[in-house]
Short mmCIF file of C-alpha atoms and ligand atoms in Angstrom, two decimals:
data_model
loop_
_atom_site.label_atom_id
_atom_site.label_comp_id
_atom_site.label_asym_id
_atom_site.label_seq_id
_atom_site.Cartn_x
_atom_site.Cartn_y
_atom_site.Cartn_z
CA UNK Z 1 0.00 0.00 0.00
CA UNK Z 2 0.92 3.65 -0.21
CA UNK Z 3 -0.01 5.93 2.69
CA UNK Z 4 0.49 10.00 2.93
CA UNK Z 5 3.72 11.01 5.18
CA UNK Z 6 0.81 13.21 7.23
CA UNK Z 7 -1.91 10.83 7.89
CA UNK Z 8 0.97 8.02 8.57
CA UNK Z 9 2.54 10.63 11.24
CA UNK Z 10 -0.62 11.07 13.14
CA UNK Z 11 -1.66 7.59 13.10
CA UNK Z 12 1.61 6.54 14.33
CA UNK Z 13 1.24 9.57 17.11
CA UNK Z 14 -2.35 7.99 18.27
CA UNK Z 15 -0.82 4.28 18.93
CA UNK Z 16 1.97 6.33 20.95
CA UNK Z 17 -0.53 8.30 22.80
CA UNK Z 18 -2.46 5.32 23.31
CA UNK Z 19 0.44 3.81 24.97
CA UNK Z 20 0.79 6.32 27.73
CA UNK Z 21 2.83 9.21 25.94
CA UNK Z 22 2.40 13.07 25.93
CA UNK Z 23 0.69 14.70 22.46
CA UNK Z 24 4.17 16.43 21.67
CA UNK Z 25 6.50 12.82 23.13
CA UNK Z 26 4.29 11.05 20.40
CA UNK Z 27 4.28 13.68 17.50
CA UNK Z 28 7.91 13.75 17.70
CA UNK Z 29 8.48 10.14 17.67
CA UNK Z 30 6.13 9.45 15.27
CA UNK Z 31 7.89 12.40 13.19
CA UNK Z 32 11.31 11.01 13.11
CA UNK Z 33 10.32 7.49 12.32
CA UNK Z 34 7.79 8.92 9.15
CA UNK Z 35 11.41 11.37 8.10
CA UNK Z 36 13.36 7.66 7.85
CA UNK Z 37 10.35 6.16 5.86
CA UNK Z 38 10.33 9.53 3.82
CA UNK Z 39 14.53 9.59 3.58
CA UNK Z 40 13.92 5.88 2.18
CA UNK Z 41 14.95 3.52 5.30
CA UNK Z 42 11.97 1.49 6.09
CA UNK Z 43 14.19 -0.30 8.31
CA UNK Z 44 14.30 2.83 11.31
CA UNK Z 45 11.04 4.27 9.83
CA UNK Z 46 7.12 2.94 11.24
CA UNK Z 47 7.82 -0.61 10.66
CA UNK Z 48 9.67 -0.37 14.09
CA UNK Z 49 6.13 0.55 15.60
CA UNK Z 50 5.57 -3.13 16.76
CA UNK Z 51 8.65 -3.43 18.36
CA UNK Z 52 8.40 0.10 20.17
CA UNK Z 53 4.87 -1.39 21.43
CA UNK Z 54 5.97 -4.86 22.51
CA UNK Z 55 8.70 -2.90 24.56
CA UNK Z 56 6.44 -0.56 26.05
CA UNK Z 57 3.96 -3.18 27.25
CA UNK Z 58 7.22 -5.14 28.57
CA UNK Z 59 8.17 -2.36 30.74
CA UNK Z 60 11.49 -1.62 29.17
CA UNK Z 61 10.65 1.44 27.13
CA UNK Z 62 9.64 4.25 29.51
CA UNK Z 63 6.89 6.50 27.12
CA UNK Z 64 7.39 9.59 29.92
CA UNK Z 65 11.13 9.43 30.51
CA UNK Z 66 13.03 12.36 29.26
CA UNK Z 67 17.26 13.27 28.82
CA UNK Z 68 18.42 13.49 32.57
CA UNK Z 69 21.84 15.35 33.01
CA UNK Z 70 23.90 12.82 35.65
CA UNK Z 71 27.45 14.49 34.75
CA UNK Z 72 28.38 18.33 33.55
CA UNK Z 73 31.34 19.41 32.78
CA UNK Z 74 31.26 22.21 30.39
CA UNK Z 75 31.56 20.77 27.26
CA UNK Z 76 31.76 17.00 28.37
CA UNK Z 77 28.07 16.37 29.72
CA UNK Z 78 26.84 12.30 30.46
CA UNK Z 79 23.03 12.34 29.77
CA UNK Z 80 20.36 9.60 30.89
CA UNK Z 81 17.81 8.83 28.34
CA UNK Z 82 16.06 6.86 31.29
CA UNK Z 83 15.05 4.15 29.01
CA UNK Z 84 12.96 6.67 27.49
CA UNK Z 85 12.02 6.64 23.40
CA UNK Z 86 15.60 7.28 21.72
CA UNK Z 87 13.78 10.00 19.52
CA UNK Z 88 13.14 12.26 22.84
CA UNK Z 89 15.90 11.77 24.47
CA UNK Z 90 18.49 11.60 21.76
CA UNK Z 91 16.82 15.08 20.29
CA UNK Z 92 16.71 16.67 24.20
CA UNK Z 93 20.61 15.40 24.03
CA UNK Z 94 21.25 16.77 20.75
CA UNK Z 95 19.59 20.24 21.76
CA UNK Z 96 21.90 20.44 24.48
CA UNK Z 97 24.72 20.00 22.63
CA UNK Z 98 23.72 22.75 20.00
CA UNK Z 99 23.71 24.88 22.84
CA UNK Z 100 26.94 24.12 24.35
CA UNK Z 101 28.71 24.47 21.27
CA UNK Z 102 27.01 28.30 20.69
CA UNK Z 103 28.40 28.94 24.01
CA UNK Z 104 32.08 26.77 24.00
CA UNK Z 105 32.72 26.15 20.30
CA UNK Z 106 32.94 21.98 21.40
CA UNK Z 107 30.21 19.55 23.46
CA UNK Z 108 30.91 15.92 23.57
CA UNK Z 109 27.76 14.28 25.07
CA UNK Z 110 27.52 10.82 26.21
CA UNK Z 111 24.15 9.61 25.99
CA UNK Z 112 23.19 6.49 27.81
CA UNK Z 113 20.19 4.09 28.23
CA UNK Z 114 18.19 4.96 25.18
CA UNK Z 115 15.49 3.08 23.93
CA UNK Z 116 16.32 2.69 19.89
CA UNK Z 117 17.69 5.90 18.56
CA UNK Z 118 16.08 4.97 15.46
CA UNK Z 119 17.95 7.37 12.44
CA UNK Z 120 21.14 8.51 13.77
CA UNK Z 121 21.08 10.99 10.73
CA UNK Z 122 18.01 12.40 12.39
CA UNK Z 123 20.69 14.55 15.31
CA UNK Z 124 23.60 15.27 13.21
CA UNK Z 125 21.07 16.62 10.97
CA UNK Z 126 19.55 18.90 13.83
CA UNK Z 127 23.47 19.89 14.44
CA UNK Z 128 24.11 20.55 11.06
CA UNK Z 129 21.24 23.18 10.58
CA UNK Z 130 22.60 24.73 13.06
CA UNK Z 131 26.25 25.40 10.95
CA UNK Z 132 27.61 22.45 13.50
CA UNK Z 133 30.05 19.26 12.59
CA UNK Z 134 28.97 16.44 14.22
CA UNK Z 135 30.40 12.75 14.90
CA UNK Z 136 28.02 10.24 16.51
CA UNK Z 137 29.23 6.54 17.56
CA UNK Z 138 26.34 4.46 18.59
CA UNK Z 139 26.29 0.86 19.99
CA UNK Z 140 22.87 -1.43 20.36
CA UNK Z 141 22.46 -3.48 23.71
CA UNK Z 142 19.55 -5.04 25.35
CA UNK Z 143 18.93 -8.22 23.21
CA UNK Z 144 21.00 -11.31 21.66
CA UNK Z 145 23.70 -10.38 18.98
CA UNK Z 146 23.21 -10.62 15.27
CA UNK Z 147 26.47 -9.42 13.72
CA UNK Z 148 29.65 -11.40 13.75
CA UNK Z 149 33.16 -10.13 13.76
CA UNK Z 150 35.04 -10.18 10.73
CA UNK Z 151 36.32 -13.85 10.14
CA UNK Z 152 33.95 -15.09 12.75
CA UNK Z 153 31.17 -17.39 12.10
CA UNK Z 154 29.03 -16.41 15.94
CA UNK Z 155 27.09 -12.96 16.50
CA UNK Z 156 29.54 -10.78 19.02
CA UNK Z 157 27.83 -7.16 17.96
CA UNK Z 158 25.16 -5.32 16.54
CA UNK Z 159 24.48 -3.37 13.66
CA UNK Z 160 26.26 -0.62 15.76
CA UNK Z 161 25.19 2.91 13.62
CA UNK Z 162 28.12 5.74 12.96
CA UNK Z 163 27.62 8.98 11.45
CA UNK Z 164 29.34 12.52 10.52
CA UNK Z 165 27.29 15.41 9.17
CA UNK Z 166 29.23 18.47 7.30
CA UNK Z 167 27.33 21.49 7.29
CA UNK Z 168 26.82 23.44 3.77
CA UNK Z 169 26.20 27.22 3.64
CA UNK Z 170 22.56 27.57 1.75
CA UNK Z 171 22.06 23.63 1.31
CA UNK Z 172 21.22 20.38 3.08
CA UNK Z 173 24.45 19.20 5.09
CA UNK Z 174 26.38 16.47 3.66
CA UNK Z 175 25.08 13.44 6.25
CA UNK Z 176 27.20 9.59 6.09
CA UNK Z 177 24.66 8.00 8.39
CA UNK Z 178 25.27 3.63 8.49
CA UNK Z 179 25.04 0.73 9.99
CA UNK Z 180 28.22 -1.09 10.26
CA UNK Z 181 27.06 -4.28 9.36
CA UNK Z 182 26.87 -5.39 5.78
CA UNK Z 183 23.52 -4.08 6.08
CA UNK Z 184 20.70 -2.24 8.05
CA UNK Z 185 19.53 -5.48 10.47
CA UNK Z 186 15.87 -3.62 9.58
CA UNK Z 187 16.18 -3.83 5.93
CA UNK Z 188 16.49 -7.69 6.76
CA UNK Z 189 13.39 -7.60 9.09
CA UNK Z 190 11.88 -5.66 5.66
CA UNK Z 191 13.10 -8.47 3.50
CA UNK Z 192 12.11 -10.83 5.84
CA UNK Z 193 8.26 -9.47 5.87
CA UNK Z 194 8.39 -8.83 1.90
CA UNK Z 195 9.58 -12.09 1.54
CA UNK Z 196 12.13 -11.28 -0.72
CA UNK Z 197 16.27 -11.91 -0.65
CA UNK Z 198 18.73 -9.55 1.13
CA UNK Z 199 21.81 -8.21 -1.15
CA UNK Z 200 24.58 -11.10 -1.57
CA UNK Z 201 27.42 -10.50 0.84
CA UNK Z 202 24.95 -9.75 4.14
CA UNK Z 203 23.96 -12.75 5.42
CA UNK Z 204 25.69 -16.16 6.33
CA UNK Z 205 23.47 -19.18 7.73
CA UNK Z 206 24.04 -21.23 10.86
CA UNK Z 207 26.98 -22.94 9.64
CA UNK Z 208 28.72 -19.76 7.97
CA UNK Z 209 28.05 -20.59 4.18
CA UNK Z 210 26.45 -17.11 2.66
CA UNK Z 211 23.01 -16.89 2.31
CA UNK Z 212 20.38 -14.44 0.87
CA UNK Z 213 17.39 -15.74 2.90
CA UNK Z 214 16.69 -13.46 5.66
CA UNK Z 215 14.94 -16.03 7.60
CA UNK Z 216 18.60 -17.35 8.76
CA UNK Z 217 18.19 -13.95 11.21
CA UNK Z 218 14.66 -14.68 12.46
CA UNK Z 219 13.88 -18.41 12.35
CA UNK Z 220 16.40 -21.17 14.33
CA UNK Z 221 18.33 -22.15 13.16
CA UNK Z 222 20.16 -19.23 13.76
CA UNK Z 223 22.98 -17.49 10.92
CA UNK Z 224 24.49 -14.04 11.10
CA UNK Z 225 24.82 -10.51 9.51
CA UNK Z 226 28.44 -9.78 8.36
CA UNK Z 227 30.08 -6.41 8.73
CA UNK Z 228 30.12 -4.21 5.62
CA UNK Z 229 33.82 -3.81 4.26
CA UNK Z 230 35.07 -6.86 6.04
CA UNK Z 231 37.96 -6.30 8.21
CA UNK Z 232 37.34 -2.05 8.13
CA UNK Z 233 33.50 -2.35 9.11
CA UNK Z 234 34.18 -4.73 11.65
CA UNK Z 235 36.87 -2.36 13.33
CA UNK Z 236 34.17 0.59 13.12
CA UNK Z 237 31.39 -1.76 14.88
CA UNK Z 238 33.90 -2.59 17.32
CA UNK Z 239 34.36 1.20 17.92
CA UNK Z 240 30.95 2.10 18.28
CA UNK Z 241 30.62 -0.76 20.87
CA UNK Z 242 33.54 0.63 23.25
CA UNK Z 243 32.95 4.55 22.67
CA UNK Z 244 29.28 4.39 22.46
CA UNK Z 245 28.72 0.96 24.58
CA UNK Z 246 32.02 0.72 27.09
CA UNK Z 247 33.08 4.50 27.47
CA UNK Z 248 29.09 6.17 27.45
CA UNK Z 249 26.74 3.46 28.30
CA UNK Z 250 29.09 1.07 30.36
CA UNK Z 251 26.97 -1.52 28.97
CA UNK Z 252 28.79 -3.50 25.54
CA UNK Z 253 27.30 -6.73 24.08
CA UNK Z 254 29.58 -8.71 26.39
CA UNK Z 255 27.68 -11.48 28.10
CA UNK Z 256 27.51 -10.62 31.46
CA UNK Z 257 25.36 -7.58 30.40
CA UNK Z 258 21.64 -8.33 30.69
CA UNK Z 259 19.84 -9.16 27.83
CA UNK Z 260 16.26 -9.09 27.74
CA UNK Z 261 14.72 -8.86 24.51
CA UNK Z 262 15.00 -4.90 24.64
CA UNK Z 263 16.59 -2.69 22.48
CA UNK Z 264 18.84 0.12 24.27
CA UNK Z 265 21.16 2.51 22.28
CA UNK Z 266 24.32 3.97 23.91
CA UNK Z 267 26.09 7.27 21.49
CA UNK Z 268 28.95 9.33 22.04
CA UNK Z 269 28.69 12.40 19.88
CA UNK Z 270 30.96 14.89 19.36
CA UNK Z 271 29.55 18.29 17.96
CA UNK Z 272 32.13 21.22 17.19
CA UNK Z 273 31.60 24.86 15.47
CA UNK Z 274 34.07 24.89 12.52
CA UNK Z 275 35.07 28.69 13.50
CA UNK Z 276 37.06 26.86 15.93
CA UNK Z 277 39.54 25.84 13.10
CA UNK Z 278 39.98 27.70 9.69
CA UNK Z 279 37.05 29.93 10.06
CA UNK Z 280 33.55 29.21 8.49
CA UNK Z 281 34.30 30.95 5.17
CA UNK Z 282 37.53 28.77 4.32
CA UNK Z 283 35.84 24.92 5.46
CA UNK Z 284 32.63 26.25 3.54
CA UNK Z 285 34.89 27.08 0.11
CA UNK Z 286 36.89 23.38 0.71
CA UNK Z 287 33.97 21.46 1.44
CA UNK Z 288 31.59 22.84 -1.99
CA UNK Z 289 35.12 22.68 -4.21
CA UNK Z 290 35.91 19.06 -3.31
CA UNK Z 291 31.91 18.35 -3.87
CA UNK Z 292 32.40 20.11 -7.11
CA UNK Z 293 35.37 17.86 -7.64
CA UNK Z 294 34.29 14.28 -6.82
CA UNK Z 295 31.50 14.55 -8.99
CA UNK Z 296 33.13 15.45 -11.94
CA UNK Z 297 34.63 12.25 -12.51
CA UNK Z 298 33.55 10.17 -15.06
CA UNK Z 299 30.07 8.22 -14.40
CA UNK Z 300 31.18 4.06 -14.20
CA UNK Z 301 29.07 2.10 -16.37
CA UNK Z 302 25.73 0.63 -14.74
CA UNK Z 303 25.69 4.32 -12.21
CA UNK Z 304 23.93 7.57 -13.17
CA UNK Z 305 25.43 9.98 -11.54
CA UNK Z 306 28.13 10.35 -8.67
CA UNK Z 307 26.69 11.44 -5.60
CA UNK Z 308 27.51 12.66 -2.06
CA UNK Z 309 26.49 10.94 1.18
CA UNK Z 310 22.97 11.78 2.31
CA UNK Z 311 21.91 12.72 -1.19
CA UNK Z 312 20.05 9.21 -1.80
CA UNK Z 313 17.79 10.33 1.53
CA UNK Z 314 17.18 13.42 -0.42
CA UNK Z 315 16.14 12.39 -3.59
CA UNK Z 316 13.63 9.42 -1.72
CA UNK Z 317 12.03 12.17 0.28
CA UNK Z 318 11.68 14.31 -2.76
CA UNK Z 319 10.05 11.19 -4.54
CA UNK Z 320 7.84 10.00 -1.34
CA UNK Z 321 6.87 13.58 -0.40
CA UNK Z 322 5.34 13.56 -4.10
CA UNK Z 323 4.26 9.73 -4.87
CA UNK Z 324 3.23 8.94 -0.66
CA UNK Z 325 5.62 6.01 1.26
CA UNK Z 326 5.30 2.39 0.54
CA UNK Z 327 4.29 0.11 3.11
CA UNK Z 328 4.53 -4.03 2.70
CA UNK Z 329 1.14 -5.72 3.54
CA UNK Z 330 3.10 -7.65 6.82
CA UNK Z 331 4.56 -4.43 8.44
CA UNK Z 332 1.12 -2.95 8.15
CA UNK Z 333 -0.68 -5.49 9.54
CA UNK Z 334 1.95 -5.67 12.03
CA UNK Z 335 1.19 -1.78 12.84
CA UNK Z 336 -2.65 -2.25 13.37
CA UNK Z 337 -2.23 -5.33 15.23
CA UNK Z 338 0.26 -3.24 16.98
CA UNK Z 339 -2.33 -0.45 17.20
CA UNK Z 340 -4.98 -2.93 18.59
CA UNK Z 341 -2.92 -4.60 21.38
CA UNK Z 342 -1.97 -1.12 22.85
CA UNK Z 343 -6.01 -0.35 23.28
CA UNK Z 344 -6.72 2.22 20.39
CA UNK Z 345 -10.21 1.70 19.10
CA UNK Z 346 -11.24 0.08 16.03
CA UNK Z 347 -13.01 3.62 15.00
CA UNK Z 348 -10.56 5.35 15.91
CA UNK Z 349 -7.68 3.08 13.97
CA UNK Z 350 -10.25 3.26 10.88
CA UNK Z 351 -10.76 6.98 11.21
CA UNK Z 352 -6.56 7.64 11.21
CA UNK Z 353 -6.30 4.77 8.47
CA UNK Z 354 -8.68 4.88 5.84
P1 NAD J 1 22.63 3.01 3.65
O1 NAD J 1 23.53 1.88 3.33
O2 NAD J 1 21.36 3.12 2.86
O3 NAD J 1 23.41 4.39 3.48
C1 NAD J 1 24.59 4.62 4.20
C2 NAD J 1 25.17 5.97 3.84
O4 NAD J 1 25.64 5.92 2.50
C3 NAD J 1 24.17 7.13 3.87
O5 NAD J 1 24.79 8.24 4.42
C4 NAD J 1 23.82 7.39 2.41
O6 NAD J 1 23.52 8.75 2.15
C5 NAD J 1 25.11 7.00 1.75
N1 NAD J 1 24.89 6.51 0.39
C6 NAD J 1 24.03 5.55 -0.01
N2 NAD J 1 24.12 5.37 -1.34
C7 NAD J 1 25.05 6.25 -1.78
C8 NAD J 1 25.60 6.55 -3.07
N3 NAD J 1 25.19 5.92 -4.15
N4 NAD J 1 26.55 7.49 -3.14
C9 NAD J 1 26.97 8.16 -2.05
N5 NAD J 1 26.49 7.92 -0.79
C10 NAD J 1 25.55 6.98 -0.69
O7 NAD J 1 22.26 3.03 5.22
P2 NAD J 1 22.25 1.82 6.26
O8 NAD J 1 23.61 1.38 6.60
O9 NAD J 1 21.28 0.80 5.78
O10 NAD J 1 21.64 2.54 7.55
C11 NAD J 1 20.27 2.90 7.55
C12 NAD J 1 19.90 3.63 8.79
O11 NAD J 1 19.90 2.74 9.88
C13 NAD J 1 20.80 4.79 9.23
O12 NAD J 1 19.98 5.93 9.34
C14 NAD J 1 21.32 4.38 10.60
O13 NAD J 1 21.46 5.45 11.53
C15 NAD J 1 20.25 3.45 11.05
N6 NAD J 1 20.66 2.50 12.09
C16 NAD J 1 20.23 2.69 13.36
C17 NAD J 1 20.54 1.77 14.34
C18 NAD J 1 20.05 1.95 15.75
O14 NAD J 1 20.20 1.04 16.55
N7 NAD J 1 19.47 3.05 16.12
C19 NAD J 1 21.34 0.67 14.03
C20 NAD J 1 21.80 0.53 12.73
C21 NAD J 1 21.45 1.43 11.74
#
């Protein structure tokens, strides 16, 4: 089905509400999840609805919690997302930073005990609207591991996100937003539910042969998701799991940590003014000339057009904004079922739906 960005928004924003959260908690959550549908990743967009619901009713994602301050040190703050949805708290966290870098030129915020953060794009892109750089390594706790170190054949990690947004005078900031495995673990869960193959090179099966079937990652028995860029996207996951897991959330995919079926996000970010360096004028002139200069290369056969990291998101919203987002028939049944269990009405669902 197709359904309007709007309409999707504020039925998403009922099922929150229904589940115990302020108007404004569940507008903005239901916001940034209908941005990553519109910016083309299904995987962090409303299909993650059931999920947030299951963990709500399970007690481990707190609907009221908001960003609690535990450690301040001028431009080094440790934040407490209190469990809360990653969407609040990682935007209250991201806000702060904004603010510390107007007043210090630098913040590096550790943000701990998140539920899922959902886009990580989502805060460097708040960051760079404000003229900001930002860095964000993120690791993802609270549930059995899917991702296995390079040349391993058992799950150690997660899909562990990174990101760095660039600022642009008069444009949209340049924003490399990824997992670090192979790919997105929610663009398997959107295979999975399409019932179609993931991209060769993403999946190996329970006794480490590679595999397109995404069922290896949600029926027994169990196989893994690889890294992307073998040995290099391993060492990045394995960052994002000590700066954002060991160093912010004390809390890594290492087995004594608890492990209950949750998800929980953990991100160092590191936000600085570039005035702090060159000046704003000089980065600006570098960083449109070396656009200007990547893409004139030659196109390679089979690719239309060189582009620059975030511009894909930008072109999907343009199209989605236009031509509404596409839903599978699973994840939407998923979402009213989703809807149902968490007490909304069947008028009311209809009324939001049809
Ligand atoms: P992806 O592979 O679609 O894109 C990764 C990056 O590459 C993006 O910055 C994109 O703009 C850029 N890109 C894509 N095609 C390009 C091209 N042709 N030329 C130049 N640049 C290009 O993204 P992904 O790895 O599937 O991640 C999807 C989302 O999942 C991200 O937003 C990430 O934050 C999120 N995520 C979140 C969690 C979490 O726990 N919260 C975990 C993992 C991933």
């Amino acid at each position: 089905m197709l359904i309007d960005s709007e309409k999707l928004q504020q039925f998403v924003s009922a099922i929150f509400v229904s589940g115990g959260a302020e108007f404004s908690v569940a507008q903005e959550t239901a916001k940034h999840l209908v941005l990553a549908n519109l910016k083309g990743h299904d995987s962090h967009g409303v299909g993650m609805v059931p999920t947030y619901i299951q963990n709500l009713r399970a007690g481990t994602l707190n609907p009221t919690a908001h960003a609690k301050t535990i450690r301040d040190s001028g431009s080094v703050i440790l934040i407490d997302g209190q469990f809360g949805f990653g969407q609040i708290v990682g935007k209250e966290a991201t806000d702060i930073a904004v603010t510390r870098v107007k007043e210090n030129g630098l913040a590096c915020i550790g943000l701990r005990n998140a539920h899922h953060l959902g886009r990580i794009g989502t805060y460097g892109e708040i960051a760079g609207a404000a003229g900001f750089v930002s860095m964000h390594f993120v690791n993802v706790v609270g549930h059995e591991p899917r991702v296995s170190p390079y040349a391993g054949t058992e799950a150690r990690l997660q899909t562990n996100p990174f990101c760095c947004v660039v600022p642009r005078d008069r444009n949209e900031p340049i924003v490399l937003d990824m997992a670090t495995s192979a790919i997105a673990l929610g663009k398997v869960r959107v295979a999975y539910n399409a019932k179609k193959e993931v991209p060769d090179g993403a999946l190996v099966d329970h006794e480490g042969n590679p595999t397109n079937d995404p069922r290896v990652i949600y029926e027994k028995p169990s196989g893994t998701l690889g890294p992307f860029g073998k040995h290099k996207g391993y060492g990045l996951a394995f960052m994002c799991e000590l700066l954002g897991g060991g160093l912010v959330g004390e809390w890594t995919m290492q087995p004594d940590n608890q492990r209950v079926g949750t998800i929980v996000n953990h991100m160092l970010m590191v936000v600085l003014d570039p005035d702090l360096f060159g000046g704003h004028a000089r980065f600006q002139s570098e960083v449109s000339s070396m656009i200007d200069y990547v893409q004139s290369t030659q196109v390679a056969a089979g690719h239309d057009k060189v582009r620059i990291p975030g511009e894909p998101e930008l072109e999907s919203m343009e199209d989605r904004l236009s031509n509404k987002i596409p839903i599978d028939n699973t994840s939407w049944n998923e979402i009213l079922d989703a809807a149902k269990l968490i007490g909304m009405q069947p008028k009311d669902i209809d009324r939001l739906t049809i």
